[in-house]
Amino acid sequence: NIVIDNMYATKKVQDVNFKGMLTPTEALETLNYNYEHLDKVHVIGDVHASATVVRNFLKNIPMNEKIVFVGDYFDKGIEHEEMLTLLEELLEQRDVIFLRGNHDRMMEKWLFFDYDYTKHHHHETLTYIDNLEVREKAAFKKRLRKLSNSFRDMYAFESGGKIFMVTHGGIIPAMVDINKEKRCLEGFMLHNTWDMVCGIDDYRANIDERFNIDCPENLYQIHGHRNWHGLDMKNGHSYNLEQGIEYGRHLAVVSIQNGKPQIKK
């Protein structure tokens, strides 16, 4: 209780918008996710330390167009330093959203809580960092910590009257309750962030097939992370952007303009 009281007192003094008490209506409103309208947006799939491919794609994207990454920026590939530098540049220069992937989640646990994720099959970026000189290692970790402050677990937007849900792991329509009048997803913030990052159900589950069951006409999802069944990018109302770029395949991108998705490779 002492810790909570101290946090309350500090927040009350430092934050001019701080409210010490919420009404029941205000409390319920905080559980909603307010989505924005976008005319043009590019959603980029798992990139796994493949900075050169991503940079080449972005050369043709106007500076004023929004970019969303579904996560998994490191491991598996070989351009660890280059990937970090590119993400830092994008954060400074572009209108960009960075979602958190399962590899990014593991890295954050390592950065902030000394979690040992070498027990996982892929930890190439961690190995790269461990081989750096002491000062270089400390600097790299500091940059990663700063970058991780920009990560989100999900992102939703409306375009051309359609709602697009973007997560790393993939979700199901039952999680989404659209309120068009308020332009929000009601009660969405009650969902577990693990489900956004690592996905609903087992890794081998066909989340694209499941999303299309009882899916509203105006709802779509875009995700990465898993593609056990070797699906193409477009699967009904679900777009799968895990297309094996780390194995020499193409960068998976969906560009949406006025509600019309276009696949780019």
Short mmCIF file of C-alpha atoms in Angstrom, two decimals:
data_model
loop_
_atom_site.label_atom_id
_atom_site.label_comp_id
_atom_site.label_asym_id
_atom_site.label_seq_id
_atom_site.Cartn_x
_atom_site.Cartn_y
_atom_site.Cartn_z
CA ASN A 1 0.00 0.00 0.00
CA ILE A 2 2.87 2.38 0.73
CA VAL A 3 4.22 1.98 -2.82
CA ILE A 4 0.78 2.64 -4.33
CA ASP A 5 0.26 5.69 -2.10
CA ASN A 6 3.65 7.11 -3.15
CA MET A 7 2.91 6.54 -6.84
CA TYR A 8 -0.49 8.23 -6.41
CA ALA A 9 1.04 11.25 -4.68
CA THR A 10 3.78 11.62 -7.31
CA LYS A 11 1.35 11.36 -10.21
CA LYS A 12 -1.01 13.87 -8.61
CA VAL A 13 1.75 16.47 -8.33
CA GLN A 14 3.45 15.94 -11.70
CA ASP A 15 0.48 15.34 -14.03
CA VAL A 16 -1.83 18.34 -14.51
CA ASN A 17 -4.43 16.07 -16.15
CA PHE A 18 -4.42 13.58 -13.29
CA LYS A 19 -7.81 12.50 -11.96
CA GLY A 20 -7.86 10.93 -8.53
CA MET A 21 -11.22 9.33 -9.03
CA LEU A 22 -13.18 8.10 -12.07
CA THR A 23 -16.91 7.82 -12.35
CA PRO A 24 -18.26 4.37 -13.36
CA THR A 25 -18.90 5.72 -16.87
CA GLU A 26 -15.37 7.12 -17.16
CA ALA A 27 -13.90 3.85 -15.90
CA LEU A 28 -15.78 1.87 -18.55
CA GLU A 29 -14.61 4.29 -21.25
CA THR A 30 -10.97 3.54 -20.43
CA LEU A 31 -11.61 -0.08 -21.45
CA ASN A 32 -12.48 0.96 -25.01
CA TYR A 33 -9.96 1.24 -27.84
CA ASN A 34 -10.45 4.36 -29.97
CA TYR A 35 -9.43 3.72 -33.54
CA GLU A 36 -8.49 6.35 -36.11
CA HIS A 37 -9.35 6.87 -39.77
CA LEU A 38 -6.59 6.39 -42.34
CA ASP A 39 -6.73 6.98 -46.08
CA LYS A 40 -3.43 5.24 -46.81
CA VAL A 41 -1.37 2.84 -44.69
CA HIS A 42 1.28 0.19 -45.29
CA VAL A 43 1.40 -2.84 -42.96
CA ILE A 44 4.73 -4.70 -43.00
CA GLY A 45 5.11 -8.29 -41.79
CA ASP A 46 7.83 -9.98 -39.73
CA VAL A 47 11.23 -8.67 -40.83
CA HIS A 48 13.72 -10.62 -38.64
CA ALA A 49 16.90 -8.58 -39.04
CA SER A 50 16.44 -8.12 -42.80
CA ALA A 51 17.06 -4.38 -42.87
CA THR A 52 18.23 -4.08 -46.48
CA VAL A 53 14.99 -5.48 -47.89
CA VAL A 54 12.88 -3.21 -45.68
CA ARG A 55 14.93 -0.13 -46.50
CA ASN A 56 14.65 -0.80 -50.25
CA PHE A 57 10.86 -1.12 -49.96
CA LEU A 58 10.51 2.11 -48.00
CA LYS A 59 12.41 4.09 -50.64
CA ASN A 60 9.23 4.05 -52.74
CA ILE A 61 6.86 5.02 -49.92
CA PRO A 62 6.08 8.77 -49.58
CA MET A 63 7.18 10.30 -46.28
CA ASN A 64 3.62 11.31 -45.32
CA GLU A 65 2.14 7.79 -45.51
CA LYS A 66 1.68 5.78 -42.33
CA ILE A 67 3.65 2.56 -41.78
CA VAL A 68 2.74 -0.23 -39.37
CA PHE A 69 5.07 -3.12 -38.49
CA VAL A 70 3.56 -6.31 -37.03
CA GLY A 71 6.70 -7.07 -34.97
CA ASP A 72 9.61 -9.53 -34.78
CA TYR A 73 12.35 -7.13 -35.80
CA PHE A 74 15.32 -9.23 -34.71
CA ASP A 75 16.70 -12.80 -34.59
CA LYS A 76 16.92 -15.33 -37.44
CA GLY A 77 18.41 -12.81 -39.90
CA ILE A 78 21.93 -11.33 -40.01
CA GLU A 79 21.49 -7.51 -40.07
CA HIS A 80 21.10 -6.85 -36.35
CA GLU A 81 22.87 -3.49 -36.14
CA GLU A 82 21.39 -2.37 -39.46
CA MET A 83 17.87 -3.27 -38.32
CA LEU A 84 18.17 -1.31 -35.10
CA THR A 85 19.53 1.72 -36.95
CA LEU A 86 16.70 1.60 -39.48
CA LEU A 87 14.02 1.39 -36.78
CA GLU A 88 15.56 4.34 -34.95
CA GLU A 89 15.54 6.38 -38.16
CA LEU A 90 11.92 5.51 -38.86
CA LEU A 91 10.89 6.49 -35.35
CA GLU A 92 12.46 9.91 -35.86
CA GLN A 93 11.44 10.55 -39.46
CA ARG A 94 8.22 8.69 -40.22
CA ASP A 95 4.65 8.25 -39.04
CA VAL A 96 5.21 4.71 -37.82
CA ILE A 97 3.65 2.13 -35.50
CA PHE A 98 5.83 -0.64 -34.05
CA LEU A 99 3.91 -3.63 -32.74
CA ARG A 100 5.49 -6.08 -30.34
CA GLY A 101 6.28 -9.58 -31.63
CA ASN A 102 7.05 -12.65 -29.55
CA HIS A 103 10.79 -12.23 -30.23
CA ASP A 104 10.56 -8.59 -29.15
CA ARG A 105 8.76 -9.66 -25.99
CA MET A 106 11.54 -12.13 -25.16
CA MET A 107 14.16 -9.48 -25.82
CA GLU A 108 12.42 -7.02 -23.52
CA LYS A 109 12.36 -9.63 -20.75
CA TRP A 110 16.10 -10.09 -21.31
CA LEU A 111 16.77 -6.34 -21.35
CA PHE A 112 14.77 -5.46 -18.25
CA PHE A 113 14.58 -8.67 -16.22
CA ASP A 114 17.68 -10.69 -17.27
CA TYR A 115 15.49 -13.37 -18.83
CA ASP A 116 17.59 -16.04 -20.55
CA TYR A 117 15.97 -16.68 -23.91
CA THR A 118 18.88 -18.71 -25.31
CA LYS A 119 16.77 -21.77 -24.46
CA HIS A 120 14.58 -20.78 -27.38
CA HIS A 121 15.56 -22.03 -30.83
CA HIS A 122 16.26 -18.58 -32.33
CA HIS A 123 18.33 -16.02 -30.41
CA GLU A 124 20.71 -14.79 -33.10
CA THR A 125 20.52 -11.12 -32.11
CA LEU A 126 21.31 -11.96 -28.50
CA THR A 127 24.36 -13.91 -29.65
CA TYR A 128 25.43 -10.94 -31.78
CA ILE A 129 25.16 -8.58 -28.80
CA ASP A 130 27.06 -10.94 -26.49
CA ASN A 131 29.98 -10.92 -28.95
CA LEU A 132 30.33 -7.13 -28.83
CA GLU A 133 32.89 -5.31 -26.72
CA VAL A 134 31.69 -4.28 -23.27
CA ARG A 135 31.02 -0.63 -24.14
CA GLU A 136 29.42 -1.51 -27.47
CA LYS A 137 27.21 -4.08 -25.77
CA ALA A 138 26.02 -1.55 -23.18
CA ALA A 139 25.31 1.04 -25.88
CA PHE A 140 23.39 -1.45 -28.02
CA LYS A 141 21.24 -2.54 -25.07
CA LYS A 142 20.54 1.09 -24.17
CA ARG A 143 19.34 1.76 -27.73
CA LEU A 144 17.13 -1.33 -27.64
CA ARG A 145 15.56 -0.26 -24.35
CA LYS A 146 14.74 3.15 -25.79
CA LEU A 147 13.25 1.61 -28.94
CA SER A 148 11.13 -0.82 -26.93
CA ASN A 149 9.34 2.11 -25.30
CA SER A 150 7.59 2.66 -28.63
CA PHE A 151 6.25 -0.90 -28.96
CA ARG A 152 2.50 -1.58 -28.85
CA ASP A 153 0.58 -4.83 -28.55
CA MET A 154 -2.03 -4.06 -31.22
CA TYR A 155 -3.28 -1.37 -33.57
CA ALA A 156 -6.67 -0.82 -35.18
CA PHE A 157 -7.84 1.66 -37.78
CA GLU A 158 -10.76 2.38 -40.07
CA SER A 159 -10.38 2.88 -43.79
CA GLY A 160 -13.15 3.06 -46.38
CA GLY A 161 -15.73 1.96 -43.82
CA LYS A 162 -13.77 -1.19 -42.89
CA ILE A 163 -12.11 -1.92 -39.56
CA PHE A 164 -8.61 -3.42 -39.72
CA MET A 165 -7.15 -5.18 -36.68
CA VAL A 166 -3.36 -5.48 -36.71
CA THR A 167 -1.63 -7.79 -34.22
CA HIS A 168 1.45 -9.96 -34.29
CA GLY A 169 -0.10 -13.28 -33.35
CA GLY A 170 -3.58 -13.10 -34.86
CA ILE A 171 -6.96 -12.95 -33.10
CA ILE A 172 -10.59 -14.02 -33.66
CA PRO A 173 -13.68 -11.86 -34.44
CA ALA A 174 -15.32 -12.68 -31.09
CA MET A 175 -12.75 -10.38 -29.44
CA VAL A 176 -13.92 -7.35 -31.42
CA ASP A 177 -17.04 -5.34 -30.56
CA ILE A 178 -17.23 -2.37 -32.94
CA ASN A 179 -19.08 0.79 -31.90
CA LYS A 180 -19.24 2.95 -35.04
CA GLU A 181 -20.87 5.90 -33.32
CA LYS A 182 -18.10 6.19 -30.74
CA ARG A 183 -15.46 5.03 -33.25
CA CYS A 184 -14.12 2.49 -30.79
CA LEU A 185 -13.79 -1.19 -29.96
CA GLU A 186 -15.82 -1.60 -26.80
CA GLY A 187 -14.11 -3.33 -23.89
CA PHE A 188 -11.15 -4.33 -26.01
CA MET A 189 -8.58 -3.31 -23.40
CA LEU A 190 -9.78 -6.16 -21.18
CA HIS A 191 -8.14 -8.71 -23.46
CA ASN A 192 -4.85 -10.32 -22.54
CA THR A 193 -1.87 -8.75 -24.34
CA TRP A 194 -0.38 -12.25 -24.64
CA ASP A 195 -3.17 -13.06 -27.09
CA MET A 196 -2.17 -10.09 -29.28
CA VAL A 197 1.55 -10.82 -29.27
CA CYS A 198 1.66 -14.63 -29.29
CA GLY A 199 -1.76 -15.28 -30.77
CA ILE A 200 -4.92 -17.12 -29.90
CA ASP A 201 -4.54 -20.89 -29.47
CA ASP A 202 -1.53 -23.03 -30.43
CA TYR A 203 1.16 -21.85 -32.85
CA ARG A 204 0.02 -24.47 -35.37
CA ALA A 205 -3.60 -23.31 -35.27
CA ASN A 206 -4.95 -21.91 -38.54
CA ILE A 207 -5.87 -18.49 -37.19
CA ASP A 208 -6.75 -17.23 -40.68
CA GLU A 209 -9.39 -19.91 -41.08
CA ARG A 210 -10.74 -19.25 -37.60
CA PHE A 211 -10.96 -15.51 -38.20
CA ASN A 212 -13.23 -16.04 -41.19
CA ILE A 213 -15.79 -17.95 -39.09
CA ASP A 214 -18.63 -15.57 -38.17
CA CYS A 215 -16.52 -12.59 -39.25
CA PRO A 216 -18.53 -9.35 -39.75
CA GLU A 217 -18.51 -8.03 -43.30
CA ASN A 218 -16.61 -4.86 -42.39
CA LEU A 219 -13.93 -6.49 -40.19
CA TYR A 220 -10.46 -7.56 -41.35
CA GLN A 221 -7.27 -8.62 -39.64
CA ILE A 222 -3.59 -8.43 -40.53
CA HIS A 223 -1.04 -10.47 -38.57
CA GLY A 224 2.36 -12.15 -38.70
CA HIS A 225 4.04 -14.67 -36.38
CA ARG A 226 2.67 -17.99 -37.66
CA ASN A 227 2.01 -19.69 -40.95
CA TRP A 228 2.32 -23.38 -40.19
CA HIS A 229 0.02 -24.22 -43.10
CA GLY A 230 2.02 -22.31 -45.74
CA LEU A 231 -0.86 -19.98 -46.62
CA ASP A 232 -0.75 -17.15 -49.12
CA MET A 233 -1.02 -13.62 -47.77
CA LYS A 234 -4.73 -13.15 -48.48
CA ASN A 235 -7.11 -15.56 -46.75
CA GLY A 236 -10.61 -14.12 -46.90
CA HIS A 237 -10.78 -11.36 -44.28
CA SER A 238 -7.41 -12.35 -42.80
CA TYR A 239 -3.99 -11.36 -44.16
CA ASN A 240 -1.00 -13.48 -43.10
CA LEU A 241 2.29 -11.55 -43.25
CA GLU A 242 4.51 -14.36 -41.97
CA GLN A 243 5.99 -15.33 -45.33
CA GLY A 244 9.53 -16.47 -44.40
CA ILE A 245 11.63 -13.43 -45.27
CA GLU A 246 14.39 -14.83 -43.02
CA TYR A 247 14.59 -17.84 -45.32
CA GLY A 248 15.13 -15.81 -48.45
CA ARG A 249 11.49 -15.31 -49.34
CA HIS A 250 9.80 -11.99 -49.99
CA LEU A 251 8.92 -9.11 -47.67
CA ALA A 252 5.18 -9.32 -46.98
CA VAL A 253 3.28 -6.03 -47.14
CA VAL A 254 -0.37 -5.05 -47.35
CA SER A 255 -1.02 -1.49 -48.50
CA ILE A 256 -4.52 -0.17 -47.84
CA GLN A 257 -6.01 2.87 -49.54
CA ASN A 258 -9.58 3.94 -48.83
CA GLY A 259 -10.41 0.49 -47.51
CA LYS A 260 -8.95 -1.45 -50.45
CA PRO A 261 -6.06 -3.79 -49.51
CA GLN A 262 -3.35 -4.43 -52.06
CA ILE A 263 -0.72 -7.11 -51.57
CA LYS A 264 2.87 -6.12 -52.24
CA LYS A 265 5.88 -8.43 -52.46
#
